[in-house]
Short mmCIF file of C-alpha atoms in Angstrom, two decimals:
data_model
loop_
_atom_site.label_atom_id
_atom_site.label_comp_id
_atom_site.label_asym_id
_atom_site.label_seq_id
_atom_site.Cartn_x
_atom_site.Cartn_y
_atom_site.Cartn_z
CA UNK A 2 -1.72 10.57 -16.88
CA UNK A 3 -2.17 10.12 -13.30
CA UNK A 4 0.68 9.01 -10.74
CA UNK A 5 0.59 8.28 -7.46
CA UNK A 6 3.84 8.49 -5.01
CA UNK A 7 4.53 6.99 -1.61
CA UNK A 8 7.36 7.85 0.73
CA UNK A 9 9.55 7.30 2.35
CA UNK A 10 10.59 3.52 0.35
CA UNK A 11 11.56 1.98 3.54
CA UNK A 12 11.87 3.02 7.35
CA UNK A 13 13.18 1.40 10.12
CA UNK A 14 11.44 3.05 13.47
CA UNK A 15 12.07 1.61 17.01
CA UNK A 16 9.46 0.93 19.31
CA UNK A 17 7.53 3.66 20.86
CA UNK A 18 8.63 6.25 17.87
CA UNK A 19 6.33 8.43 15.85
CA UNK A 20 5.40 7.64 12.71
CA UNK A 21 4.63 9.85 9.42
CA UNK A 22 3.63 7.80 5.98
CA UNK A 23 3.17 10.72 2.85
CA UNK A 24 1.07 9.60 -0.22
CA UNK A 25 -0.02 12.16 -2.90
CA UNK A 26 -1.76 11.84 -6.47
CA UNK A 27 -0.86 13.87 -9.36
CA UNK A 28 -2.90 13.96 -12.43
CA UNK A 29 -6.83 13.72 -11.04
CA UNK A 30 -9.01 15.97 -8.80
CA UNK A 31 -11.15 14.25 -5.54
CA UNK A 32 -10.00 10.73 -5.52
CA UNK A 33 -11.33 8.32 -3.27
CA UNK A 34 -7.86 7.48 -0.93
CA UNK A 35 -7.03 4.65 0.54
CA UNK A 36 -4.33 3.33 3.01
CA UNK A 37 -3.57 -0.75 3.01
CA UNK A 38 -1.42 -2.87 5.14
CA UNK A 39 -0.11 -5.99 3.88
CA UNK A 40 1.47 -8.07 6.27
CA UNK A 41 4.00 -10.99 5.66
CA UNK A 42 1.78 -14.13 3.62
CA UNK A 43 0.09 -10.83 1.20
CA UNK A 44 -2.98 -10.31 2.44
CA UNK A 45 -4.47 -6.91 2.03
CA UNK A 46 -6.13 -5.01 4.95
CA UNK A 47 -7.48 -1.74 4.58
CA UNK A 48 -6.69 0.50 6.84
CA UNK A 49 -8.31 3.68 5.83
CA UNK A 50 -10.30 5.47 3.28
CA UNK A 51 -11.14 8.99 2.24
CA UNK A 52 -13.79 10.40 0.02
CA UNK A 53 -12.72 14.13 0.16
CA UNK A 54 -10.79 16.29 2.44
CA UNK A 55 -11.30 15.95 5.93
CA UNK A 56 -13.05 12.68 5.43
CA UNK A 57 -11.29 9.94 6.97
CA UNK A 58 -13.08 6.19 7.81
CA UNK A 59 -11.38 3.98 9.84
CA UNK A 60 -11.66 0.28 9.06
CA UNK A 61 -9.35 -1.55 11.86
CA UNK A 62 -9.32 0.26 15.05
CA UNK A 63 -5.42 0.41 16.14
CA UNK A 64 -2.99 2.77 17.08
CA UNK A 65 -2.88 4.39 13.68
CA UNK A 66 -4.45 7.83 12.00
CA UNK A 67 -5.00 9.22 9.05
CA UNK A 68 -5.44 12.72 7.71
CA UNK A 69 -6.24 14.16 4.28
CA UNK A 70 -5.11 17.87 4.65
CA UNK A 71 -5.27 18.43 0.97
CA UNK A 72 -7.71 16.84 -2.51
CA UNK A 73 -4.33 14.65 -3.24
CA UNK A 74 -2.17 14.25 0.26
CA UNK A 75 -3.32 10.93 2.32
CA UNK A 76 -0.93 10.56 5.02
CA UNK A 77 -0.74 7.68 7.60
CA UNK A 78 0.31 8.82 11.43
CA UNK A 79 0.65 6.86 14.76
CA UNK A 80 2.12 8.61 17.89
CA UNK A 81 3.86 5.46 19.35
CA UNK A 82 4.49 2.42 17.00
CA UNK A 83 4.35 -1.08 17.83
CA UNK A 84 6.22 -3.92 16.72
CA UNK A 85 2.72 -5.06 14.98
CA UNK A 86 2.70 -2.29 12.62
CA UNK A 87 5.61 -3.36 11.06
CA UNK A 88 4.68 -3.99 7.34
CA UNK A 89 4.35 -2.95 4.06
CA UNK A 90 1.84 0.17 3.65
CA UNK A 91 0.72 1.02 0.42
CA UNK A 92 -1.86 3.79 -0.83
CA UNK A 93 -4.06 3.79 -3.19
CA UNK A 94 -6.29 5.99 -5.18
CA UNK A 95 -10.17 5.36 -7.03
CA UNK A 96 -11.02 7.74 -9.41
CA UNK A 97 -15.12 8.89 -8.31
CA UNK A 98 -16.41 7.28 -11.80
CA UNK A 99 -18.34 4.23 -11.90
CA UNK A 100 -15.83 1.15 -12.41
CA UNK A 101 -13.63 2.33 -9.49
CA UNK A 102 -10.43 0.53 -10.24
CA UNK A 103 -7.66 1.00 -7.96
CA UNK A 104 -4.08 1.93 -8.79
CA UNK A 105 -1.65 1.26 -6.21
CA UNK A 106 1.28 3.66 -4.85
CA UNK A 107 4.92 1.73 -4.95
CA UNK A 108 4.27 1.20 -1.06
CA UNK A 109 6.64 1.70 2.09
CA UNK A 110 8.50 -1.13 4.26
CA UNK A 111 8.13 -0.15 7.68
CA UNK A 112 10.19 -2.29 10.44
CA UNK A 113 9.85 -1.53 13.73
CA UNK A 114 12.43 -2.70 15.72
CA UNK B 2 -20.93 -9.14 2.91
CA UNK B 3 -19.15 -9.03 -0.12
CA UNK B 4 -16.86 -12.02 -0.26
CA UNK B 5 -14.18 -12.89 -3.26
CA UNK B 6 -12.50 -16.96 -2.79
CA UNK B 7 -9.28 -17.53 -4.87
CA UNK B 8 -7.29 -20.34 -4.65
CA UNK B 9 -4.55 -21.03 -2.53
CA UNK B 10 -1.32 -21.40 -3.82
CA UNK B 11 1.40 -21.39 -4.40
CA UNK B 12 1.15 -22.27 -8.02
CA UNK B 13 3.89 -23.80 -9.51
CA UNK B 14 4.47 -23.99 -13.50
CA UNK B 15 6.76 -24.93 -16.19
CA UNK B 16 7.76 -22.20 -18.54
CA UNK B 17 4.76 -22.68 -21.65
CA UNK B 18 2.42 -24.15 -19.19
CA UNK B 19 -1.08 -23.23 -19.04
CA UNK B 20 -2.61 -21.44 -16.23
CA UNK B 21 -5.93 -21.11 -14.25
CA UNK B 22 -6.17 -19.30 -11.20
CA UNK B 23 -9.54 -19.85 -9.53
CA UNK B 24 -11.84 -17.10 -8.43
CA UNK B 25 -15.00 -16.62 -7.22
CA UNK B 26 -17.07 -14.05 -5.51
CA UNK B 27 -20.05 -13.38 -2.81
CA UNK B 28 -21.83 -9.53 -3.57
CA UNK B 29 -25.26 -8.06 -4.11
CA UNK B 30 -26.08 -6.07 -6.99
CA UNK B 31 -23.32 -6.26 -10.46
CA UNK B 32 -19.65 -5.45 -9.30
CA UNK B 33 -17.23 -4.99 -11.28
CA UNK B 34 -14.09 -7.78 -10.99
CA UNK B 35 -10.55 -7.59 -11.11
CA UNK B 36 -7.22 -9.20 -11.43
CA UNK B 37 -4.23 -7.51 -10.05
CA UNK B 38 -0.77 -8.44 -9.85
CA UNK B 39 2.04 -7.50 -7.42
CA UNK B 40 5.57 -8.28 -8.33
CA UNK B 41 7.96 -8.93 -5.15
CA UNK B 42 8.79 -5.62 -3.46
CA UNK B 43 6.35 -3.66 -5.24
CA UNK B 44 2.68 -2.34 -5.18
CA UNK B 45 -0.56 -3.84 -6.77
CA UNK B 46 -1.05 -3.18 -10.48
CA UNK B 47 -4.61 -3.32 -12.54
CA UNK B 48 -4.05 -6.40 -15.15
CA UNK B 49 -7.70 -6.23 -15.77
CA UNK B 50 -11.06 -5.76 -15.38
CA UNK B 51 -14.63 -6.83 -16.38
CA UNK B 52 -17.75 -4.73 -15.36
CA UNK B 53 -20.95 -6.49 -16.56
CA UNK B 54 -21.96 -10.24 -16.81
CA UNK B 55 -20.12 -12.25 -20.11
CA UNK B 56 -17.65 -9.63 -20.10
CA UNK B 57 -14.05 -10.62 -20.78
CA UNK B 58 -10.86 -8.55 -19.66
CA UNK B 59 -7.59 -9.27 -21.17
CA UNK B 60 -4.30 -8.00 -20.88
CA UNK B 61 -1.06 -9.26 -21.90
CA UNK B 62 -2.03 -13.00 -22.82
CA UNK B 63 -3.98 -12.99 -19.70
CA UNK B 64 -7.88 -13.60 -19.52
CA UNK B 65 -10.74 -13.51 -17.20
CA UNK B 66 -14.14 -13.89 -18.18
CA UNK B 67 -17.35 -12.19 -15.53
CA UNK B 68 -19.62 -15.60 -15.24
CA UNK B 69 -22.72 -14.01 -13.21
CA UNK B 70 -24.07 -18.15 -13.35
CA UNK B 71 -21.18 -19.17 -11.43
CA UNK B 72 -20.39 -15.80 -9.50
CA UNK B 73 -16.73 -16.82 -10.96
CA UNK B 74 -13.99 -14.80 -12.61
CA UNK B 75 -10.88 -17.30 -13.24
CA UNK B 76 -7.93 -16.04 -14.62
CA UNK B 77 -6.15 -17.85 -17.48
CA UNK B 78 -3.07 -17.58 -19.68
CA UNK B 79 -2.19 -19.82 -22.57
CA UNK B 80 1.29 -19.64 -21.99
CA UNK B 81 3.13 -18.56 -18.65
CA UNK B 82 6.49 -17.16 -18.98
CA UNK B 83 9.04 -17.20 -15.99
CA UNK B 84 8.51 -13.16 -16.19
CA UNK B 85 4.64 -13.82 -14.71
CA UNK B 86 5.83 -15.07 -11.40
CA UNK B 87 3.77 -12.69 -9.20
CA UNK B 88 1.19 -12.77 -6.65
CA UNK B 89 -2.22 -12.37 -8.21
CA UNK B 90 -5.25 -10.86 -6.61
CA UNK B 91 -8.80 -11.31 -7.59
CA UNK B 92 -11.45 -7.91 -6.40
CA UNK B 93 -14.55 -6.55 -6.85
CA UNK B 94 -16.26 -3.12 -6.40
CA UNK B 95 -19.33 -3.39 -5.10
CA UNK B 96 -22.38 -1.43 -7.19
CA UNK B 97 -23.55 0.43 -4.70
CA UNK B 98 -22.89 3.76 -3.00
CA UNK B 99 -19.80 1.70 -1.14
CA UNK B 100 -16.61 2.73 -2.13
CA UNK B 101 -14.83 -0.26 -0.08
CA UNK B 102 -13.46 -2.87 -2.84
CA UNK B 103 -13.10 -6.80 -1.75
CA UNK B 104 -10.04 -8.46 -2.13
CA UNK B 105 -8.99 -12.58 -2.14
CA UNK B 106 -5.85 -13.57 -0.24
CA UNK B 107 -3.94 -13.34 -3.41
CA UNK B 108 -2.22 -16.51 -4.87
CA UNK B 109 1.34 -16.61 -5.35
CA UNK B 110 2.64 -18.01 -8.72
CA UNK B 111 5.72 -19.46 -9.80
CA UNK B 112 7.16 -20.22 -13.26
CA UNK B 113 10.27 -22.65 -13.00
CA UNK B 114 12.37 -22.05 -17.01
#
């Protein structure tokens, strides 16, 4: 079965650190990725997506990144964080069928302080 | 665009009580809808899913039926339990070559025992 894992569970950055979010799939080959924000009142934004290695769209422009290095490693990036990003990230993965449900990593708390 | 509505909570329900949480969507083509839930501190999880017009996806006691008509997909359950208090999110995939999925606001629910 596949899994999908997020970490760290929670950071707490201050302002004007680096930042380095991991997320990798086990159990499936070329996923679609995708990186979500969901701010305070749950609302999801999405970030991010990836349809194969090297492939990275950018929905929101900010002071984020995102790089797929590997088929199953989606990792989320920013040089200097802001108090905005603070947040809970989550990643999630879309198999390349035709339904294209989405199953959801456990997600990271960021505070930026 | 692609559009999905839901309604805004929060819900609030006696243990037993029926539920209907309201959805409706804005797309071209036939997406697929779905209903996920995210329990506090965690991420989204597929309850269920429909993928063609009369369809109906159901998943522990919960329901949602694909009414192309009424470009609706409400979710229902006969019997809440305080266990379902959750925030629920209505989607769809688009049909097309887009692999972006649309999501509602979510809508917070909350079964009092």
């Amino acid at each position: 079965s596949q899994t999908i894992h997020q970490w760290p569970a929670t950071l707490v950055q201050p302002v004007g650190s680096p930042l380095s979010l991991e997320c990798t799939v086990e159990g499936t080959s070329n996923p679609n990725l995708y990186w979500y924000r969901q701010a305070a009142g749950r609302g999801l934004q999405l970030l991010f997506y990836s349809v194969g290695i090297g492939q990275i769209s950018s929905e929101v422009p900010q002071n984020l990144s995102a790089s797929r290095p590997q088929d199953r490693q989606f990792i989320l990036s920013s040089k200097k964080l802001l108090l905005s990003d603070s947040g809970f990230y989550l990643c999630a993965w879309t198999a390349t069928g035709f339904y294209r449900e989405q199953y959801f990593g456990p997600g990271t708390r960021l505070t930026v302080t | 665009g692609d559009s999905v509505t839901q309604m805004e909570g929060p819900v609030t329900l006696s243990e037993e009580a029926f539920l209907t949480i309201n959805c409706t969507y804005t797309a071209t083509g036939y997406p697929s809808l779905f209903w996920y839930v995210q329990y506090p501190g965690e991420g989204l999880q597929l309850l269920l899913k429909a993928t063609k017009a009369d369809d109906k996806g159901s998943n522990k006691g919960f329901e949602a039926t694909y009414r192309k008509e009424t470009t609706s997909f409400h979710l229902e359950k006969g019997s809440v339990q305080v266990s379902d208090s959750a925030v629920y999110f209505c989607a769809l995939s688009p049909s097309g070559g887009s692999y972006i999925p649309t999501f509602g606001r979510g809508t917070s629910l909350i079964v009092h025992p």
